[in-house]
């Protein structure tokens, strides 16, 4: 039986091939290590210097974490009798002119396909339906999606443009209410619009300013996630005689973040640094981000891991088989209370009971000082069919009443430390978080920034073969503009 709510026409294309093997792979790996040394970003951006280049650098960095030498398989035709998961990682989003291509995360690990969007409302649909998911990824994708609509409104009259852009921003923000990165990124792009003038006649200036802000967000995220992974690696204590056993929940790798990842970014930094790690991967009911996405990413990265049912975590902790818990976050309130994928709170309570350190890994962009505490964080409730069906197969009597909160809140007193791009923040969290937010703002202002780096460009971006491929015109999903 298939999911009866899924009535939309497919908008799919096989993902383009991954980065080439051999020299290309070596180069990508070298770039990855330079990122952690802190110099990739400005160096690479200074050479190629344009928005598309920044996204390509992000993609290469993510590809280098995973296996850039593997070959992508797209679509069912390549699937043998016993299906093997496709390989060949691509960044979860990339662009060709006027089109944002999203890896369709609903279909992984069976099929690696992209889904195309061309407007903010189509982007909101893709976010709501979890074609793209993960707090940092939906922030970046939401920002770019908004610029697609701004681009189409270059010649629209000011009042109509303002209504379109404000409506589009609202639709995007409401697509997923818990992850603050989405609201934050959309509001930043809208602020760039307001700075030009909300009723300005100059549609080109508006579209260009919004685009520059979206590119800046991608640029900063790449740097932030590299810093976060470095701080996280420093925080971990590795046993001499065996791997460090880390338990994680949901998916916090490049698919969820666009770049290195948060909790999984730390894991992969440790792996690349030659430190022995073994990851317990919670399957993450009901949507199975752990089983479908984290296990897939770790397999490609060559990180040893074992998939466990969510309900087995307590047993492993009681047996002394978990050294640390490392999870991501969708929103961190001013007092440190943290919303993350449902089931995280349960892990934190178990960790406290068994004396296991419980770390949240999140960029400062996930901290929301305007939300005072966990009780004030909106928790998204999702549709019943995500619980009643597992990948299209019915597992409960039809019409069974369901409650499906997608997130829960871990009180700050259960958190050992928040690993961020401004270092590891510990209790008292209100002070630590406020200081970290201020430091990040200073860093942002004092860094050369994307605009400066791209303005210094000396050469246009070299065309990227796979990104230049003309896409056949697909049917546009029937998304209602609000
Ligand atoms: O519902 P999802 O899959 O978007 O939830 C994702 C998570 O809860 C992640 O842990 C979170 O976004 C933080 S890190 C990417």
Coordinates of C-alpha atoms and ligand atoms in Angstrom, one line a residue:
X1 CA 0.0 0.0 0.0
X2 CA 1.4 3.4 -0.8
X3 CA 1.0 6.6 1.1
X4 CA -2.4 7.9 0.0
X5 CA -1.4 11.5 0.8
X6 CA 1.4 11.5 -1.7
X7 CA -0.5 12.7 -4.8
X8 CA 2.0 15.1 -6.3
X9 CA 3.5 14.6 -9.7
X10 CA 7.2 13.6 -9.5
X11 CA 9.7 16.3 -10.3
X12 CA 12.7 14.2 -10.3
X13 CA 16.0 13.8 -12.2
X14 CA 18.9 11.5 -11.5
X15 CA 21.6 13.2 -9.6
X16 CA 24.6 14.2 -11.7
X17 CA 27.7 12.2 -11.2
X18 CA 29.9 12.9 -8.2
X19 CA 33.4 14.5 -8.4
X20 CA 35.8 12.4 -10.5
X21 CA 38.1 9.8 -8.9
X22 CA 41.9 10.0 -8.9
X23 CA 43.4 13.5 -8.9
X24 CA 40.0 15.1 -8.4
X25 CA 39.3 13.1 -5.3
X26 CA 42.8 13.8 -3.9
X27 CA 42.3 17.5 -4.6
X28 CA 38.9 17.5 -2.9
X29 CA 40.4 15.7 0.2
X30 CA 43.3 18.2 0.4
X31 CA 40.7 21.0 0.3
X32 CA 38.8 19.4 3.1
X33 CA 41.8 19.3 5.3
X34 CA 42.7 22.9 4.5
X35 CA 39.2 23.9 5.5
X36 CA 39.9 22.5 9.0
X37 CA 43.2 24.4 9.0
X38 CA 41.1 27.4 8.4
X39 CA 42.4 28.7 5.1
X40 CA 40.4 27.0 2.4
X41 CA 37.6 29.3 2.5
X42 CA 39.1 32.6 1.8
X43 CA 41.8 31.1 -0.5
X44 CA 39.3 29.3 -2.7
X45 CA 36.8 32.1 -2.8
X46 CA 39.5 34.6 -3.6
X47 CA 40.5 32.6 -6.7
X48 CA 37.2 31.8 -8.2
X49 CA 35.2 34.5 -6.4
X50 CA 31.5 34.3 -7.2
X51 CA 28.4 33.0 -5.6
X52 CA 28.2 29.8 -7.6
X53 CA 31.8 29.2 -6.7
X54 CA 31.1 29.4 -3.0
X55 CA 28.4 26.8 -3.4
X56 CA 30.7 24.6 -5.4
X57 CA 33.4 24.9 -2.7
X58 CA 30.8 23.8 -0.2
X59 CA 29.8 20.9 -2.4
X60 CA 33.4 19.8 -2.8
X61 CA 34.0 20.0 0.9
X62 CA 31.0 17.9 1.6
X63 CA 32.0 15.5 -1.2
X64 CA 35.4 15.2 0.3
X65 CA 34.0 14.1 3.6
X66 CA 32.0 11.4 1.8
X67 CA 33.5 9.4 -1.0
X68 CA 34.2 11.6 -4.0
X69 CA 35.6 8.7 -6.0
X70 CA 32.4 6.7 -6.0
X71 CA 30.0 6.8 -8.9
X72 CA 26.4 8.1 -8.7
X73 CA 23.6 5.8 -9.6
X74 CA 20.3 7.5 -10.5
X75 CA 16.9 5.9 -10.9
X76 CA 15.5 2.4 -10.7
X77 CA 17.0 1.2 -13.9
X78 CA 20.4 0.8 -12.2
X79 CA 19.0 -1.1 -9.2
X80 CA 20.0 -4.8 -9.2
X81 CA 17.9 -7.7 -7.9
X82 CA 19.1 -7.1 -4.3
X83 CA 19.1 -3.3 -4.4
X84 CA 22.3 -1.7 -3.2
X85 CA 22.2 1.9 -2.0
X86 CA 23.3 4.5 -4.5
X87 CA 26.7 6.1 -3.9
X88 CA 28.2 9.3 -5.1
X89 CA 27.4 12.1 -2.8
X90 CA 26.3 15.6 -4.0
X91 CA 25.6 18.5 -1.8
X92 CA 21.9 18.6 -0.9
X93 CA 21.4 21.7 -3.1
X94 CA 23.0 23.2 -6.1
X95 CA 21.9 25.7 -8.7
X96 CA 21.7 26.2 -12.4
X97 CA 20.4 29.5 -13.8
X98 CA 16.9 30.0 -12.3
X99 CA 16.7 26.4 -10.9
X100 CA 17.5 25.1 -7.5
X101 CA 18.2 21.4 -7.5
X102 CA 17.6 19.5 -4.3
X103 CA 18.6 16.0 -3.5
X104 CA 15.3 14.3 -2.8
X105 CA 16.0 13.0 0.7
X106 CA 12.7 11.2 0.8
X107 CA 14.0 8.7 -1.6
X108 CA 17.4 8.0 0.0
X109 CA 19.0 5.5 0.5
X110 CA 17.2 3.7 -2.4
X111 CA 17.6 6.3 -5.1
X112 CA 19.8 9.4 -5.5
X113 CA 17.6 11.9 -7.4
X114 CA 17.2 15.6 -7.5
X115 CA 14.0 17.6 -7.4
X116 CA 13.9 21.0 -9.1
X117 CA 12.3 24.2 -7.8
X118 CA 12.0 27.5 -9.4
X119 CA 10.1 29.7 -7.0
X120 CA 9.9 30.4 -3.3
X121 CA 6.6 28.6 -3.0
X122 CA 8.0 25.5 -4.7
X123 CA 10.9 25.7 -2.3
X124 CA 8.5 26.0 0.6
X125 CA 6.8 22.9 -0.7
X126 CA 10.1 21.0 -0.9
X127 CA 10.9 22.1 2.7
X128 CA 7.5 21.1 4.1
X129 CA 7.6 17.7 2.4
X130 CA 11.1 17.1 3.7
X131 CA 12.6 16.8 0.2
X132 CA 15.3 18.9 1.9
X133 CA 15.5 18.9 5.6
X134 CA 17.9 19.6 8.5
X135 CA 17.9 23.0 10.2
X136 CA 21.0 24.6 8.4
X137 CA 20.1 23.1 5.0
X138 CA 16.6 24.5 5.0
X139 CA 17.9 27.9 6.1
X140 CA 20.2 28.1 3.1
X141 CA 17.7 26.6 0.7
X142 CA 14.9 28.9 2.0
X143 CA 17.2 32.0 1.4
X144 CA 18.0 30.9 -2.1
X145 CA 14.4 30.0 -2.8
X146 CA 13.3 33.5 -1.9
X147 CA 15.8 35.0 -4.3
X148 CA 14.3 32.9 -7.1
X149 CA 11.0 34.7 -6.7
X150 CA 12.8 38.1 -6.3
X151 CA 14.5 37.3 -9.6
X152 CA 11.2 36.8 -11.3
X153 CA 9.9 40.0 -9.8
X154 CA 12.6 42.3 -11.3
X155 CA 10.2 44.1 -13.5
X156 CA 7.1 43.8 -11.3
X157 CA 5.6 47.0 -9.9
X158 CA 6.7 48.0 -6.4
X159 CA 3.4 47.3 -4.6
X160 CA 2.9 44.0 -6.3
X161 CA 6.6 43.0 -5.7
X162 CA 6.3 43.8 -2.0
X163 CA 3.1 41.7 -1.7
X164 CA 4.8 38.8 -3.6
X165 CA 8.0 38.9 -1.5
X166 CA 6.3 39.3 1.8
X167 CA 3.9 36.5 1.0
X168 CA 6.8 34.3 -0.2
X169 CA 8.8 34.9 2.9
X170 CA 5.8 34.0 5.1
X171 CA 5.2 30.8 3.2
X172 CA 8.8 29.8 3.6
X173 CA 9.0 30.6 7.3
X174 CA 5.8 28.7 8.0
X175 CA 7.0 25.6 6.0
X176 CA 8.7 24.3 9.1
X177 CA 8.2 26.2 12.3
X178 CA 10.7 24.7 14.8
X179 CA 14.1 25.1 13.0
X180 CA 15.0 28.7 13.6
X181 CA 17.6 28.8 10.9
X182 CA 14.8 28.9 8.3
X183 CA 13.2 32.0 9.8
X184 CA 16.6 33.6 10.5
X185 CA 17.8 33.1 6.9
X186 CA 14.6 34.3 5.3
X187 CA 14.5 37.4 7.5
X188 CA 18.1 38.2 6.6
X189 CA 17.3 38.1 2.9
X190 CA 14.1 40.2 3.5
X191 CA 16.2 42.7 5.5
X192 CA 18.5 43.1 2.5
X193 CA 15.4 43.9 0.4
X194 CA 14.1 46.4 2.9
X195 CA 17.5 48.0 3.0
X196 CA 17.2 48.8 -0.7
X197 CA 13.6 50.1 -0.1
X198 CA 10.5 48.1 0.1
X199 CA 8.8 50.2 -2.5
X200 CA 11.9 50.9 -4.6
X201 CA 11.3 51.0 -8.3
X202 CA 14.7 49.3 -8.9
X203 CA 13.8 45.6 -9.1
X204 CA 17.3 44.7 -10.2
X205 CA 18.9 46.3 -7.2
X206 CA 16.4 44.5 -4.9
X207 CA 17.0 41.1 -6.6
X208 CA 20.8 41.6 -6.6
X209 CA 20.8 42.6 -2.9
X210 CA 18.7 39.6 -1.9
X211 CA 20.9 37.3 -3.9
X212 CA 24.1 38.7 -2.3
X213 CA 22.6 38.1 1.2
X214 CA 21.7 34.5 0.3
X215 CA 25.2 33.9 -1.0
X216 CA 26.6 35.4 2.2
X217 CA 24.6 33.0 4.3
X218 CA 25.9 30.0 2.4
X219 CA 29.4 31.5 2.6
X220 CA 29.2 32.0 6.4
X221 CA 27.6 28.6 7.0
X222 CA 30.5 26.9 5.3
X223 CA 33.0 28.6 7.5
X224 CA 30.9 28.2 10.7
X225 CA 30.5 24.4 10.2
X226 CA 34.2 24.0 9.7
X227 CA 34.9 25.8 12.9
X228 CA 32.3 23.9 14.8
X229 CA 33.8 20.5 13.7
X230 CA 37.2 21.6 14.8
X231 CA 36.0 22.7 18.3
X232 CA 34.1 19.4 18.6
X233 CA 37.1 17.4 17.7
X234 CA 39.1 19.2 20.4
X235 CA 36.4 18.4 23.0
X236 CA 36.3 14.7 22.6
X237 CA 38.5 12.4 24.6
X238 CA 39.6 9.3 22.8
X239 CA 40.4 6.0 24.6
X240 CA 43.8 4.6 23.7
X241 CA 42.8 1.0 23.3
X242 CA 39.5 1.1 21.5
X243 CA 37.3 3.4 19.4
X244 CA 35.3 6.2 21.0
X245 CA 31.7 5.1 20.9
X246 CA 29.4 8.0 20.0
X247 CA 25.6 7.7 19.9
X248 CA 23.8 10.0 17.6
X249 CA 20.2 10.7 16.6
X250 CA 18.5 11.8 13.4
X251 CA 20.7 13.1 10.6
X252 CA 23.2 16.0 11.1
X253 CA 25.6 15.4 8.2
X254 CA 26.1 17.2 4.9
X255 CA 22.6 16.3 3.8
X256 CA 21.1 18.2 6.7
X257 CA 23.6 21.1 6.7
X258 CA 24.7 21.7 3.1
X259 CA 28.3 21.6 4.3
X260 CA 30.3 19.4 6.7
X261 CA 27.5 18.8 9.2
X262 CA 27.1 19.5 12.8
X263 CA 27.2 16.4 15.1
X264 CA 28.2 14.3 12.2
X265 CA 30.7 17.0 11.1
X266 CA 32.5 16.4 14.4
X267 CA 32.4 12.6 13.9
X268 CA 33.8 13.0 10.4
X269 CA 36.5 15.4 11.5
X270 CA 37.6 12.8 14.0
X271 CA 37.6 10.1 11.4
X272 CA 39.6 12.2 9.0
X273 CA 42.0 13.1 11.8
X274 CA 42.7 9.3 12.1
X275 CA 41.0 9.0 15.5
X276 CA 39.1 5.7 16.0
X277 CA 35.3 6.3 16.3
X278 CA 32.3 4.0 16.2
X279 CA 28.9 5.5 15.8
X280 CA 25.7 4.1 17.3
X281 CA 23.1 5.3 14.8
X282 CA 19.5 5.7 16.2
X283 CA 17.1 4.7 13.4
X284 CA 15.0 7.8 14.4
X285 CA 11.4 6.8 14.1
X286 CA 9.1 7.7 12.5
X287 CA 10.8 9.3 9.6
X288 CA 14.0 7.2 9.8
X289 CA 16.5 9.9 9.1
X290 CA 19.1 7.9 11.1
X291 CA 18.5 4.6 9.3
X292 CA 18.1 6.1 5.8
X293 CA 20.4 9.1 5.8
X294 CA 23.0 8.9 8.6
X295 CA 23.8 5.2 7.9
X296 CA 24.1 6.1 4.2
X297 CA 26.4 9.1 4.8
X298 CA 28.6 7.2 7.3
X299 CA 28.9 4.2 5.0
X300 CA 30.2 6.5 2.2
X301 CA 32.5 8.3 4.6
X302 CA 33.9 4.9 5.7
X303 CA 33.1 5.7 9.4
X304 CA 32.4 2.5 11.4
X305 CA 28.8 2.5 12.6
X306 CA 26.0 0.3 13.9
X307 CA 22.3 1.0 13.4
X308 CA 20.1 0.5 16.5
X309 CA 16.4 0.8 17.2
X310 CA 15.8 4.0 19.1
X311 CA 14.5 2.0 22.0
X312 CA 17.8 0.2 22.4
X313 CA 19.8 3.3 23.4
X314 CA 19.0 2.8 27.1
X315 CA 20.2 -0.8 27.1
X316 CA 23.5 0.2 25.5
X317 CA 24.1 3.0 28.0
X318 CA 23.3 0.7 30.9
X319 CA 25.8 -1.8 29.5
X320 CA 28.5 0.9 29.4
X321 CA 28.7 0.8 25.6
X322 CA 28.2 4.5 25.0
X323 CA 31.0 7.0 25.7
X324 CA 29.3 10.2 24.5
X325 CA 26.1 11.4 22.9
X326 CA 26.3 13.9 20.1
X327 CA 23.1 15.4 18.6
X328 CA 22.2 18.4 16.5
X329 CA 19.7 21.2 17.3
X330 CA 16.8 22.9 15.5
X331 CA 16.6 25.8 18.0
X332 CA 18.4 26.7 21.1
X333 CA 16.5 29.0 23.4
X334 CA 18.3 31.8 25.4
X335 CA 18.5 29.7 28.5
X336 CA 20.0 26.7 26.6
X337 CA 16.9 24.5 26.3
X338 CA 17.3 22.8 23.0
X339 CA 14.7 21.6 20.5
X340 CA 15.9 18.7 18.3
X341 CA 14.4 15.6 16.6
X342 CA 11.8 13.9 18.8
X343 CA 13.6 11.3 21.0
X344 CA 16.5 13.5 21.8
X345 CA 15.0 14.4 25.2
X346 CA 14.7 10.7 26.0
X347 CA 18.4 10.2 25.2
X348 CA 19.4 13.1 27.5
X349 CA 17.4 11.7 30.4
X350 CA 19.0 8.3 29.9
X351 CA 22.5 9.9 29.6
X352 CA 22.1 11.7 32.9
X353 CA 21.0 8.5 34.5
X354 CA 24.1 6.7 33.2
X355 CA 26.6 9.5 33.5
X356 CA 27.2 9.7 29.7
X357 CA 28.2 13.2 28.5
X358 CA 25.5 14.7 26.3
X359 CA 26.6 17.2 23.7
X360 CA 24.5 19.3 21.4
X361 CA 26.4 20.4 18.2
X362 CA 24.9 23.4 16.5
X363 CA 26.0 26.6 14.8
X364 CA 25.3 29.9 16.6
X365 CA 22.7 30.6 13.8
X366 CA 20.6 28.0 15.6
X367 CA 20.6 30.0 18.8
X368 CA 17.5 32.1 19.2
X369 CA 18.0 34.7 22.0
X370 CA 14.4 36.0 21.3
X371 CA 13.0 32.7 22.5
X372 CA 13.5 32.7 26.3
X373 CA 13.1 29.0 27.0
X374 CA 12.1 25.6 25.7
X375 CA 8.4 26.1 26.5
X376 CA 8.4 29.0 24.0
X377 CA 9.8 26.9 21.1
X378 CA 7.0 26.0 18.6
X379 CA 7.0 22.3 18.1
X380 CA 6.0 21.1 14.7
X381 CA 3.3 18.4 14.6
X382 CA 3.4 16.4 11.4
X383 CA 0.9 14.3 9.6
X384 CA -0.4 11.0 10.9
X385 CA 0.6 9.0 7.8
X386 CA 4.3 9.4 8.8
X387 CA 3.5 7.2 11.8
X388 CA 0.9 4.9 10.2
X389 CA 3.1 4.0 7.2
X390 CA 6.7 3.0 6.9
X391 CA 8.0 3.9 3.5
X392 CA 4.5 3.4 2.0
X393 CA 3.7 0.2 3.9
X394 CA 0.8 0.4 6.3
X395 CA 1.8 -0.7 9.9
X396 CA -1.3 0.1 11.9
X397 CA -5.0 -0.2 11.5
X398 CA -6.2 2.6 9.2
X399 CA -7.7 5.6 10.9
X400 CA -5.9 4.9 14.1
X401 CA -5.5 8.2 16.0
X402 CA -2.0 9.5 15.9
X403 CA 0.1 12.1 17.6
X404 CA 3.3 13.0 15.7
X405 CA 5.4 15.8 17.3
X406 CA 8.5 16.1 15.1
X407 CA 10.7 17.6 17.9
X408 CA 11.1 17.6 21.6
X409 CA 12.9 19.9 24.0
X410 CA 15.9 18.9 26.1
X411 CA 16.2 21.1 29.2
X412 CA 19.6 22.8 29.5
X413 CA 20.4 21.1 32.8
X414 CA 20.7 17.8 30.9
X415 CA 23.2 19.2 28.4
X416 CA 27.0 18.8 29.1
X417 CA 28.0 21.3 26.5
X418 CA 26.9 23.0 23.2
X419 CA 29.6 22.6 20.5
X420 CA 29.4 25.7 18.3
X421 CA 31.4 27.7 15.8
X422 CA 32.3 29.9 18.8
X423 CA 33.7 27.0 20.9
X424 CA 32.0 24.8 23.5
X425 CA 29.4 26.6 25.6
X426 CA 28.7 25.3 29.1
X427 CA 26.4 26.2 32.0
X428 CA 25.5 28.9 32.9
X429 CA 24.1 28.8 29.4
X430 CA 22.3 32.2 29.3
X431 CA 25.5 34.1 29.7
X432 CA 27.5 31.7 27.5
X433 CA 25.1 31.8 24.7
X434 CA 24.7 35.6 24.8
X435 CA 28.5 36.0 24.7
X436 CA 28.8 33.5 21.8
X437 CA 26.2 35.3 19.8
X438 CA 28.0 38.6 20.3
X439 CA 31.3 37.1 19.4
X440 CA 29.9 35.6 16.2
X441 CA 28.4 38.9 15.2
X442 CA 31.8 40.6 15.7
X443 CA 33.5 37.9 13.7
X444 CA 31.0 38.4 10.9
X445 CA 31.5 42.1 10.9
X446 CA 35.3 42.0 11.0
X447 CA 35.7 39.2 8.4
X448 CA 36.2 40.2 4.8
X449 CA 32.9 38.5 4.1
X450 CA 31.5 37.2 0.9
X451 CA 31.0 40.5 -0.8
X452 CA 34.6 41.6 -0.3
X453 CA 36.0 38.2 -1.4
X454 CA 33.8 38.0 -4.4
X455 CA 34.5 41.6 -5.4
X456 CA 38.2 40.7 -5.4
X457 CA 37.6 38.0 -8.0
X458 CA 40.1 37.9 -10.8
X459 CA 38.5 35.2 -12.9
X460 CA 35.0 34.2 -13.8
X461 CA 33.9 30.8 -12.4
X462 CA 35.0 28.0 -14.6
X463 CA 31.9 26.2 -16.0
X464 CA 31.1 23.0 -14.1
X465 CA 30.3 20.3 -16.6
X466 CA 27.6 18.6 -14.5
X467 CA 26.0 21.9 -13.4
X468 CA 25.7 23.2 -17.0
X469 CA 23.7 20.3 -18.2
X470 CA 20.4 21.7 -19.6
X471 CA 17.5 20.2 -17.7
X472 CA 14.4 19.1 -19.7
X473 CA 11.4 21.2 -18.8
X474 CA 9.6 19.2 -16.1
X475 CA 6.0 19.6 -15.0
X476 CA 5.8 22.3 -12.3
X477 CA 4.4 21.0 -9.0
X478 CA 1.0 22.4 -8.3
X479 CA 2.0 24.7 -5.5
X480 CA -0.4 27.4 -4.5
X481 CA 1.3 30.8 -4.1
X482 CA 0.2 32.5 -0.9
Ligands
LIG1 O1 12.9 16.9 10.7 P1 14.3 17.0 10.3 O2 14.9 15.8 9.6 O3 14.6 18.3 9.5 O4 15.1 17.2 11.7 C1 16.5 17.4 11.7 C2 17.1 17.4 13.0 O5 16.4 17.3 14.0 C3 18.5 17.6 13.1 O6 19.0 17.0 14.2 C4 18.7 19.1 13.2 O7 18.2 19.8 12.1 C5 20.0 19.6 13.6 S1 21.4 19.4 12.7 C6 21.2 19.4 11.1

